[in-house]
Coordinates of C-alpha atoms and ligand atoms in Angstrom, one line a residue:
M1 CA 14.3 22.8 7.5
D2 CA 13.9 25.0 4.6
A3 CA 11.3 27.7 4.9
L4 CA 8.3 27.0 2.7
E5 CA 8.3 29.2 -0.4
L6 CA 4.8 29.9 -1.2
T7 CA 5.2 32.8 -3.6
S8 CA 3.4 31.7 -6.7
P9 CA -0.3 31.2 -6.8
A10 CA 0.3 27.7 -8.2
A11 CA 2.5 26.8 -5.2
L12 CA -0.2 28.0 -2.8
R13 CA -2.9 26.0 -4.6
T14 CA -0.7 22.9 -4.4
F15 CA -0.2 23.4 -0.8
V16 CA -3.9 23.7 -0.1
Q17 CA -4.7 20.7 -2.2
G18 CA -2.1 18.7 -0.4
I19 CA -3.5 19.4 3.0
R20 CA -7.0 18.7 1.8
A21 CA -5.9 15.4 0.3
A22 CA -4.2 14.5 3.6
A23 CA -7.2 15.2 5.8
P24 CA -9.1 12.0 5.2
Y25 CA -6.1 9.9 5.9
I26 CA -5.3 11.8 9.1
Y27 CA -8.8 11.3 10.2
A28 CA -8.7 7.6 9.4
F29 CA -5.3 6.9 10.9
R30 CA -5.0 8.9 14.1
D31 CA -5.5 6.9 17.3
N32 CA -4.2 3.9 15.5
T33 CA -0.9 2.0 16.2
F34 CA 1.9 2.3 13.6
V35 CA 5.1 0.3 13.8
I36 CA 7.9 2.1 12.0
A37 CA 11.0 -0.1 11.4
L38 CA 14.2 1.8 10.7
G39 CA 17.1 0.0 9.2
G40 CA 20.4 0.7 11.0
E41 CA 21.8 2.4 7.9
V42 CA 18.9 4.9 8.1
V43 CA 19.9 6.1 11.5
D44 CA 23.3 7.1 10.3
S45 CA 22.2 8.8 7.1
E46 CA 22.0 12.6 6.8
K47 CA 18.3 12.1 5.9
F48 CA 17.6 10.8 9.3
I49 CA 16.8 14.2 10.9
G50 CA 14.0 14.7 8.3
I51 CA 12.5 11.3 9.3
I52 CA 12.6 12.3 12.9
H53 CA 10.7 15.5 12.1
D54 CA 8.1 13.4 10.3
L55 CA 7.8 11.0 13.2
N56 CA 7.3 13.9 15.6
L57 CA 4.7 15.3 13.3
L58 CA 2.8 12.0 13.1
H59 CA 3.0 11.7 16.9
S60 CA 1.6 15.2 17.3
L61 CA -1.4 14.3 15.0
G62 CA -2.3 11.5 17.4
F63 CA -0.7 8.5 15.8
R64 CA 0.4 5.9 18.3
L65 CA 4.0 5.2 17.2
I66 CA 6.3 2.2 17.9
V67 CA 9.7 2.6 16.5
V68 CA 11.8 -0.5 16.0
H69 CA 15.4 0.1 15.0
G70 CA 18.0 -2.1 13.3
M71 CA 21.8 -1.8 13.8
R72 CA 23.5 -4.1 11.3
P73 CA 26.0 -1.5 10.0
Q74 CA 26.8 -0.3 13.5
I75 CA 27.5 -3.8 14.7
E76 CA 29.7 -4.4 11.6
A77 CA 31.7 -1.3 12.4
I78 CA 32.3 -2.2 16.0
L79 CA 33.2 -5.8 15.1
A80 CA 35.7 -4.5 12.4
Q81 CA 37.2 -2.1 14.9
Q82 CA 37.8 -4.9 17.3
N83 CA 39.0 -7.3 14.7
I84 CA 36.2 -9.8 15.5
E85 CA 35.2 -12.1 12.7
S86 CA 31.6 -12.7 11.9
Y87 CA 30.1 -16.1 11.2
F88 CA 26.8 -16.7 9.6
A89 CA 24.5 -19.6 9.2
D90 CA 21.8 -19.3 6.5
G91 CA 22.4 -15.6 6.4
I92 CA 21.9 -15.1 10.1
R93 CA 24.7 -13.9 12.3
I94 CA 26.0 -16.3 15.0
T95 CA 26.3 -14.3 18.1
D96 CA 29.1 -15.5 20.5
A97 CA 29.9 -13.7 23.7
D98 CA 32.4 -11.3 22.2
T99 CA 30.0 -10.4 19.4
M100 CA 27.3 -9.9 21.9
D101 CA 29.3 -7.2 23.6
C102 CA 29.6 -5.4 20.3
V103 CA 25.8 -5.8 19.7
L104 CA 25.1 -4.2 23.0
E105 CA 27.4 -1.3 22.3
A106 CA 25.8 -0.8 18.9
A107 CA 22.3 -0.9 20.5
G108 CA 23.4 1.7 23.0
Q109 CA 24.7 4.1 20.4
V110 CA 21.8 3.8 18.0
R111 CA 19.1 4.1 20.7
S112 CA 20.7 7.1 22.3
R113 CA 20.9 8.8 18.9
I114 CA 17.2 8.2 18.2
E115 CA 16.2 9.2 21.7
A116 CA 18.2 12.4 21.5
L117 CA 16.8 13.4 18.1
L118 CA 13.2 12.5 19.0
S119 CA 13.4 14.8 22.0
L120 CA 14.5 17.6 19.7
G121 CA 11.7 20.1 19.1
L122 CA 11.5 21.8 15.8
A123 CA 13.6 24.9 16.3
N124 CA 12.0 28.1 15.3
S125 CA 8.6 26.6 14.8
P126 CA 5.5 26.3 16.8
M127 CA 6.6 22.8 17.6
A128 CA 9.7 24.0 19.3
G129 CA 8.3 23.4 22.7
A130 CA 6.6 20.1 21.9
R131 CA 7.8 17.4 24.2
N132 CA 8.0 14.0 22.8
R133 CA 8.6 11.4 25.5
V134 CA 10.3 8.3 24.3
S135 CA 10.1 5.2 26.3
S136 CA 11.7 1.9 26.1
G137 CA 11.9 -1.1 28.3
N138 CA 12.2 -4.9 28.6
Y139 CA 9.2 -5.6 26.4
L140 CA 10.6 -8.6 24.6
T141 CA 11.2 -12.0 25.9
A142 CA 13.5 -14.1 23.7
R143 CA 14.6 -17.7 23.3
P144 CA 17.8 -19.0 21.7
L145 CA 17.5 -19.8 18.0
G146 CA 19.3 -23.0 18.7
V147 CA 21.1 -25.0 16.0
I148 CA 20.8 -24.1 12.3
D149 CA 22.7 -25.9 9.6
G150 CA 24.6 -27.8 12.3
Q151 CA 25.8 -24.5 13.9
N152 CA 24.9 -23.4 17.4
M153 CA 23.6 -19.8 17.0
Q154 CA 24.5 -19.1 20.6
F155 CA 23.1 -15.6 21.6
T156 CA 21.2 -15.2 18.4
G157 CA 17.6 -15.4 19.4
A158 CA 14.0 -15.3 18.3
V159 CA 11.0 -13.5 19.9
R160 CA 9.2 -15.6 22.4
R161 CA 6.8 -13.1 24.0
I162 CA 5.9 -9.5 23.8
D163 CA 4.7 -7.5 26.8
R164 CA 1.7 -6.0 25.0
E165 CA 0.1 -4.5 28.1
A166 CA 3.3 -2.6 29.0
I167 CA 3.7 -1.2 25.4
Q168 CA 0.0 -0.3 25.3
Q169 CA 0.3 1.5 28.6
R170 CA 3.2 3.6 27.3
L171 CA 1.2 4.5 24.1
D172 CA -1.9 5.4 26.2
D173 CA 0.4 7.7 28.1
G174 CA 1.2 9.5 24.9
D175 CA 4.8 8.2 24.6
I176 CA 6.6 7.1 21.5
V177 CA 7.8 3.5 22.2
L178 CA 11.3 2.7 21.0
I179 CA 12.3 -0.9 20.7
S180 CA 15.8 -2.3 20.1
P181 CA 16.2 -5.8 18.6
L182 CA 17.2 -7.3 21.9
G183 CA 15.4 -9.8 24.0
Y184 CA 15.8 -11.1 27.5
S185 CA 15.3 -14.6 28.7
P186 CA 13.7 -15.4 32.0
T187 CA 17.1 -16.5 33.3
G188 CA 18.6 -13.1 32.5
E189 CA 20.4 -13.7 29.3
I190 CA 20.3 -11.2 26.4
F191 CA 19.6 -12.3 22.9
N192 CA 20.4 -10.6 19.6
L193 CA 17.2 -10.5 17.5
S194 CA 16.4 -9.6 13.9
M195 CA 14.8 -6.2 13.8
E196 CA 12.5 -7.3 10.9
E197 CA 11.2 -10.1 13.1
V198 CA 10.7 -7.9 16.1
A199 CA 8.9 -5.2 14.0
A200 CA 6.5 -7.8 12.4
K201 CA 5.7 -9.6 15.7
V202 CA 5.2 -6.3 17.6
A203 CA 2.9 -5.1 14.8
V204 CA 0.8 -8.3 14.9
R205 CA 0.7 -8.4 18.7
L206 CA -0.3 -4.8 19.0
E207 CA -2.8 -5.0 16.2
A208 CA -1.1 -2.2 14.3
L209 CA -2.8 -0.6 11.4
K210 CA 0.4 -0.4 9.5
L211 CA 3.9 -1.7 9.6
V212 CA 6.3 0.5 7.7
F213 CA 9.9 -0.5 6.8
L214 CA 12.2 2.4 6.1
S215 CA 15.5 1.3 4.6
D216 CA 17.9 2.8 2.2
D217 CA 16.8 0.2 -0.3
D218 CA 14.7 1.7 -3.1
G219 CA 11.7 -0.3 -2.3
L220 CA 10.5 -3.3 -4.4
R221 CA 11.1 -3.0 -8.1
K222 CA 10.0 -4.9 -11.2
D223 CA 11.7 -4.2 -14.5
K224 CA 13.3 -1.1 -12.9
K225 CA 9.9 0.4 -12.0
R226 CA 8.7 0.8 -8.5
L227 CA 6.3 -1.9 -7.6
D228 CA 3.4 0.1 -6.3
T229 CA 1.4 -2.6 -4.6
I230 CA 1.9 -6.3 -4.1
S231 CA -0.5 -8.8 -2.6
T232 CA 0.5 -11.3 0.0
D233 CA 0.1 -14.1 -2.5
E234 CA 2.4 -12.4 -5.0
A235 CA 5.0 -11.8 -2.3
E236 CA 4.9 -15.4 -1.3
A237 CA 5.3 -16.6 -4.9
L238 CA 8.3 -14.2 -5.2
L239 CA 9.9 -15.6 -2.0
K240 CA 9.6 -19.1 -3.4
K241 CA 11.8 -18.2 -6.3
S242 CA 15.3 -18.5 -5.0
K243 CA 16.9 -15.9 -7.2
G244 CA 16.5 -12.2 -7.9
I245 CA 15.8 -10.9 -4.5
P246 CA 18.7 -9.5 -2.4
E247 CA 19.1 -11.3 1.0
L248 CA 18.0 -8.3 3.1
L249 CA 14.9 -7.6 1.1
R250 CA 14.0 -11.3 1.4
L251 CA 14.2 -11.0 5.1
Y252 CA 11.9 -7.9 5.1
M253 CA 9.5 -9.6 2.8
R254 CA 9.2 -12.7 4.8
Q255 CA 8.3 -10.7 7.8
A256 CA 6.0 -8.5 5.9
V257 CA 4.1 -11.6 4.7
Y258 CA 4.0 -12.8 8.3
A259 CA 2.6 -9.5 9.5
S260 CA 0.0 -9.5 6.7
H261 CA -1.2 -13.1 7.7
G262 CA -1.2 -11.9 11.3
G263 CA -3.8 -9.3 10.5
V264 CA -1.8 -6.1 9.7
P265 CA -3.8 -4.7 6.9
R266 CA -0.9 -2.9 5.1
V267 CA 2.8 -3.2 5.2
H268 CA 4.8 -0.5 3.4
F269 CA 8.4 -0.5 2.1
L270 CA 9.9 3.0 1.8
S271 CA 13.2 4.4 0.8
S272 CA 14.8 6.7 3.4
R273 CA 16.6 8.6 0.7
R274 CA 13.5 10.3 -0.3
D275 CA 12.7 13.3 1.8
G276 CA 9.2 13.1 3.4
A277 CA 8.7 9.5 2.2
L278 CA 6.6 8.7 5.2
L279 CA 4.3 11.6 4.7
L280 CA 4.0 11.0 1.0
E281 CA 3.2 7.4 1.5
L282 CA 0.7 7.8 4.3
F283 CA -1.1 10.9 3.1
T284 CA -1.4 10.4 -0.7
R285 CA -3.3 7.9 -2.5
Q286 CA -0.5 6.9 -4.9
G287 CA 2.2 6.7 -2.2
V288 CA 5.9 6.6 -3.0
G289 CA 6.8 3.1 -1.8
T290 CA 5.6 -0.4 -2.2
M291 CA 2.5 -1.5 -0.3
L292 CA 1.8 -5.1 0.6
S293 CA -1.7 -6.0 1.5
H294 CA -3.8 -9.1 1.7
R295 CA -6.4 -8.3 -0.8
S296 CA -5.7 -6.6 -4.0
L297 CA -6.9 -3.0 -3.7
E298 CA -9.3 -3.1 -6.6
T299 CA -12.5 -5.1 -6.5
V300 CA -15.4 -5.3 -8.9
R301 CA -18.9 -5.8 -7.7
A302 CA -22.5 -5.4 -8.6
A303 CA -23.7 -1.8 -8.2
T304 CA -26.3 -0.9 -5.6
I305 CA -28.6 2.1 -5.2
D306 CA -25.9 3.6 -2.9
D307 CA -23.5 3.9 -5.8
I308 CA -25.7 6.1 -7.9
G309 CA -24.0 9.3 -6.8
S310 CA -20.5 7.9 -7.6
I311 CA -21.6 6.5 -11.0
L312 CA -23.1 9.8 -12.0
A313 CA -19.9 11.6 -11.0
L314 CA -18.0 9.2 -13.3
I315 CA -20.3 9.3 -16.3
E316 CA -21.4 12.9 -16.3
P317 CA -18.2 14.4 -17.7
L318 CA -18.2 11.8 -20.4
E319 CA -21.8 12.7 -21.2
A320 CA -20.9 16.4 -21.3
D321 CA -18.2 15.5 -23.9
G322 CA -20.7 13.6 -26.0
I323 CA -18.8 10.3 -25.4
L324 CA -21.6 8.6 -23.5
V325 CA -25.3 8.9 -24.0
R326 CA -27.0 11.0 -21.3
R327 CA -28.7 9.0 -18.5
S328 CA -30.9 10.7 -15.9
R329 CA -30.7 9.7 -12.2
E330 CA -34.1 8.1 -12.5
Q331 CA -33.0 6.0 -15.5
L332 CA -29.9 5.0 -13.6
E333 CA -32.0 4.0 -10.6
A334 CA -34.2 1.8 -12.7
E335 CA -31.2 0.2 -14.4
I336 CA -28.9 -0.1 -11.5
E337 CA -28.8 -3.9 -11.5
R338 CA -27.2 -3.8 -14.9
F339 CA -24.2 -1.9 -13.6
I340 CA -21.0 -3.1 -12.1
V341 CA -18.6 -0.8 -10.3
M342 CA -14.9 -1.0 -9.6
E343 CA -13.6 0.1 -6.3
Y344 CA -10.1 1.1 -5.5
D345 CA -9.4 1.5 -1.8
N346 CA -13.1 2.1 -1.1
L347 CA -13.3 4.7 -3.9
I348 CA -15.5 4.0 -6.9
I349 CA -13.2 4.5 -9.9
G350 CA -15.0 2.8 -12.7
C351 CA -18.3 1.4 -13.9
A352 CA -19.9 -0.4 -16.8
A353 CA -23.3 -1.8 -17.6
L354 CA -24.5 -4.9 -19.4
V355 CA -27.8 -4.6 -21.3
P356 CA -29.0 -8.0 -22.4
F357 CA -31.0 -8.7 -25.6
P358 CA -31.9 -12.4 -24.9
E359 CA -33.8 -13.0 -28.1
E360 CA -30.7 -12.2 -30.2
G361 CA -28.3 -13.9 -27.7
A362 CA -26.5 -10.6 -27.5
G363 CA -25.6 -8.1 -24.9
E364 CA -24.6 -4.4 -25.0
M365 CA -21.7 -3.2 -22.9
A366 CA -22.7 0.4 -22.0
A367 CA -21.6 3.3 -19.9
L368 CA -18.0 2.1 -19.6
A369 CA -16.2 4.8 -17.6
V370 CA -13.0 5.1 -15.6
H371 CA -12.0 7.9 -13.3
P372 CA -9.6 10.3 -15.0
E373 CA -6.9 9.8 -12.4
F374 CA -7.0 6.0 -12.9
Q375 CA -6.9 5.9 -16.7
R376 CA -4.4 3.9 -18.7
E377 CA -3.8 1.5 -15.9
G378 CA -5.9 -1.3 -17.4
Y379 CA -9.0 -0.8 -15.3
G380 CA -11.2 -0.3 -18.4
E381 CA -10.0 -3.7 -19.6
M382 CA -10.7 -5.3 -16.3
L383 CA -14.3 -4.0 -16.5
L384 CA -14.6 -5.3 -20.0
H385 CA -13.5 -8.8 -18.8
Y386 CA -16.1 -8.7 -16.0
I387 CA -18.8 -7.8 -18.4
E388 CA -17.8 -10.5 -20.8
A389 CA -17.8 -13.1 -18.1
W390 CA -21.1 -11.9 -16.9
A391 CA -22.6 -12.1 -20.4
R392 CA -21.3 -15.6 -20.9
K393 CA -22.7 -16.7 -17.6
I394 CA -26.2 -15.6 -18.6
G395 CA -25.9 -17.4 -21.8
L396 CA -25.2 -14.6 -24.3
K397 CA -23.1 -15.4 -27.3
E398 CA -22.1 -12.0 -28.5
L399 CA -21.2 -8.6 -27.0
F400 CA -21.5 -5.3 -28.7
A401 CA -20.8 -1.7 -27.9
L402 CA -21.6 1.7 -29.5
T403 CA -19.0 4.4 -29.5
T404 CA -18.3 7.6 -31.2
R405 CA -14.6 7.9 -30.5
T406 CA -13.0 4.9 -28.9
G407 CA -13.3 2.4 -31.7
H408 CA -9.6 1.5 -31.7
W409 CA -9.8 0.6 -28.1
F410 CA -12.5 -2.1 -28.9
I411 CA -10.7 -3.3 -32.0
E412 CA -7.5 -3.9 -30.0
R413 CA -9.6 -6.0 -27.7
G414 CA -11.0 -8.3 -30.3
F415 CA -14.1 -6.4 -31.5
R416 CA -15.0 -5.8 -35.1
Q417 CA -17.0 -3.0 -36.6
A418 CA -20.4 -3.9 -38.1
P419 CA -23.3 -2.0 -39.7
V420 CA -26.1 -0.6 -37.6
S421 CA -28.5 -3.0 -39.3
Q422 CA -26.9 -5.8 -37.4
L423 CA -28.0 -4.4 -34.0
P424 CA -31.0 -6.1 -32.3
M425 CA -34.3 -4.6 -33.5
K426 CA -35.0 -3.0 -30.2
K427 CA -31.7 -1.3 -30.1
Q428 CA -31.9 -0.2 -33.8
A429 CA -35.2 1.5 -32.9
L430 CA -33.4 3.6 -30.4
Y431 CA -30.3 4.3 -32.6
N432 CA -29.5 7.9 -32.7
Y433 CA -28.6 8.9 -36.3
R434 CA -27.4 12.2 -35.2
R435 CA -24.8 10.7 -32.9
R436 CA -23.8 8.2 -35.6
S437 CA -22.0 6.0 -33.1
L438 CA -20.0 3.1 -34.6
V439 CA -21.0 -0.4 -33.6
Y440 CA -18.5 -3.0 -32.5
W441 CA -19.1 -6.7 -32.0
K442 CA -17.3 -9.5 -30.3
K443 CA -18.1 -13.2 -30.1
L444 CA -17.9 -14.5 -26.6
Ligands
LIG1 N1 -1.9 6.6 1.8 C1 -2.5 5.3 1.6 C2 -2.1 4.4 2.8 O1 -1.2 4.7 3.5 C3 -2.2 4.7 0.3 C4 -0.8 4.4 0.1 C5 -0.5 3.8 -1.2 N2 0.8 3.3 -1.4 C6 1.3 2.6 -2.4 N3 2.6 2.3 -2.4 N4 0.5 2.2 -3.3 O2 -2.8 3.5 3.0

C-alpha cells in the first residue's frame, strides 16, 4: 500500500475530518453482522488485495463478517480448458456431472486464494501480526432445482437450509466466515448454487445489518449517473420491466429485493474497481455505490420540542445572512407545532413552518431551510409540497411567503409577486419596512 502523504495542512485536515466522519458509523456498525458477496471476477482482479485489506480492517474494528464468493469466470475458464459445453435454462447453468467437477475445482481455487490473502497481515504496519482466522464448513443444505423450461437442472441447486448456529458460533469466536456457493444434500450429493441467492439467504437468516455486493459492475445507473439510492418498490418495478437491465444485475437485484423483504435494512451494490469502495460506502454519508432500502431515506414529519436544537442549527446561519427573520429559542418553542422537519437517515436536514391566517383563508410558509450539504437536491421543493398539502387540509385557499432574495425560486414554483397591502392585516402590522421583503402568493 502507498504510504499516506500528509504533507499539506489541507491533507491533514481532510484526514482528520474523514476519521471523525467515520466514527459514528464505526460505533453504530461494530458487533453487527455483514454479508459481503464477492463476484468471481473480483477475486481475480488486481484490485482484490485492496478489498482484502479493507475486509481485514473491518474485522479488526469488530464487524462480524461473512464473505460469500462467486466463481462464474473461474468455472467458465475450466470448462473452456476441458472443452465442456455449457447449457443454460432461463439464464441458469445446467450442472451435469462433468460440469460439477469443474465447479468443484473452481471453488477450490477461489476459496484457497481468498483464505490465503485474508491470512495475510499488512506488511510493515501495526497490523502485520494480526491474525485473521477464516473458517468455512458445511453450513448450507441444498435441494435440486429440478426441471426448468422442460430441462432437468441436475446438480444445479437451491438453498434449503442454513446452519445458523454453526455460523454464529464461528462469528462469536472472532472468525471471518467464508462461504462458497455449494450446498450439500442429506444424501451426500453436492449442488452448484448461485452466490447471489446464498448471500441473500445467509444475510436474512443471520439477521445481517447489511448485504454488500461487490462486482466489477459499476453499480446501478440511470441516465449514465450512479443511482445513489433505490427503494425496494422501485427495484421491483424495475425488475418487472423486461428490458434494460443486464442479466447478471437482474440476478443481483432480485436477491437484493428478497433480502430487503427478509429484513436486511440495507443492501449495497459497489464497484470493485474503485479502491476503498467498501470503506467509502460504509463510512461516508453519500457512499459511492447504490443502496437499496425498504423505506426511502428521507421522511417528513411534524416537529417536536426535541427538534428545536436541530431547527435552530438550520435556520441560524440563514438569519445571520439576513435571509430569514430572527426567531428566539422561546419563540420557536411556542411555535413548534407549526413546524415540519425533514429527516435524512435520522439527521434533520430541512424545516419549514406554516402560519395560518384563517380569517383570510391564507397561510404563510415561513422558515424554509435546507442543510447546506443537501441543497439543490429537491428537498426544499418537497418541504413546499408538504406545506401546501397541510394548508389545503386545514381549508386554506392560498399560500404566501416573504423573501428578500429567493423570489425566483417561488416564481418557478407557481407563486406570483403581490404588493404588501395584500397581506392579511395581522401580517401587515408586523411587516418590516427595513427588510423590504417581497411577497409571493400562490393559489392552492
Ligand atoms: N454509510 C452509510 C451506510 O452505510 C450510508 C451509505 C449511503 N450510500 C449510498 N449509496 N447512498 O449506511
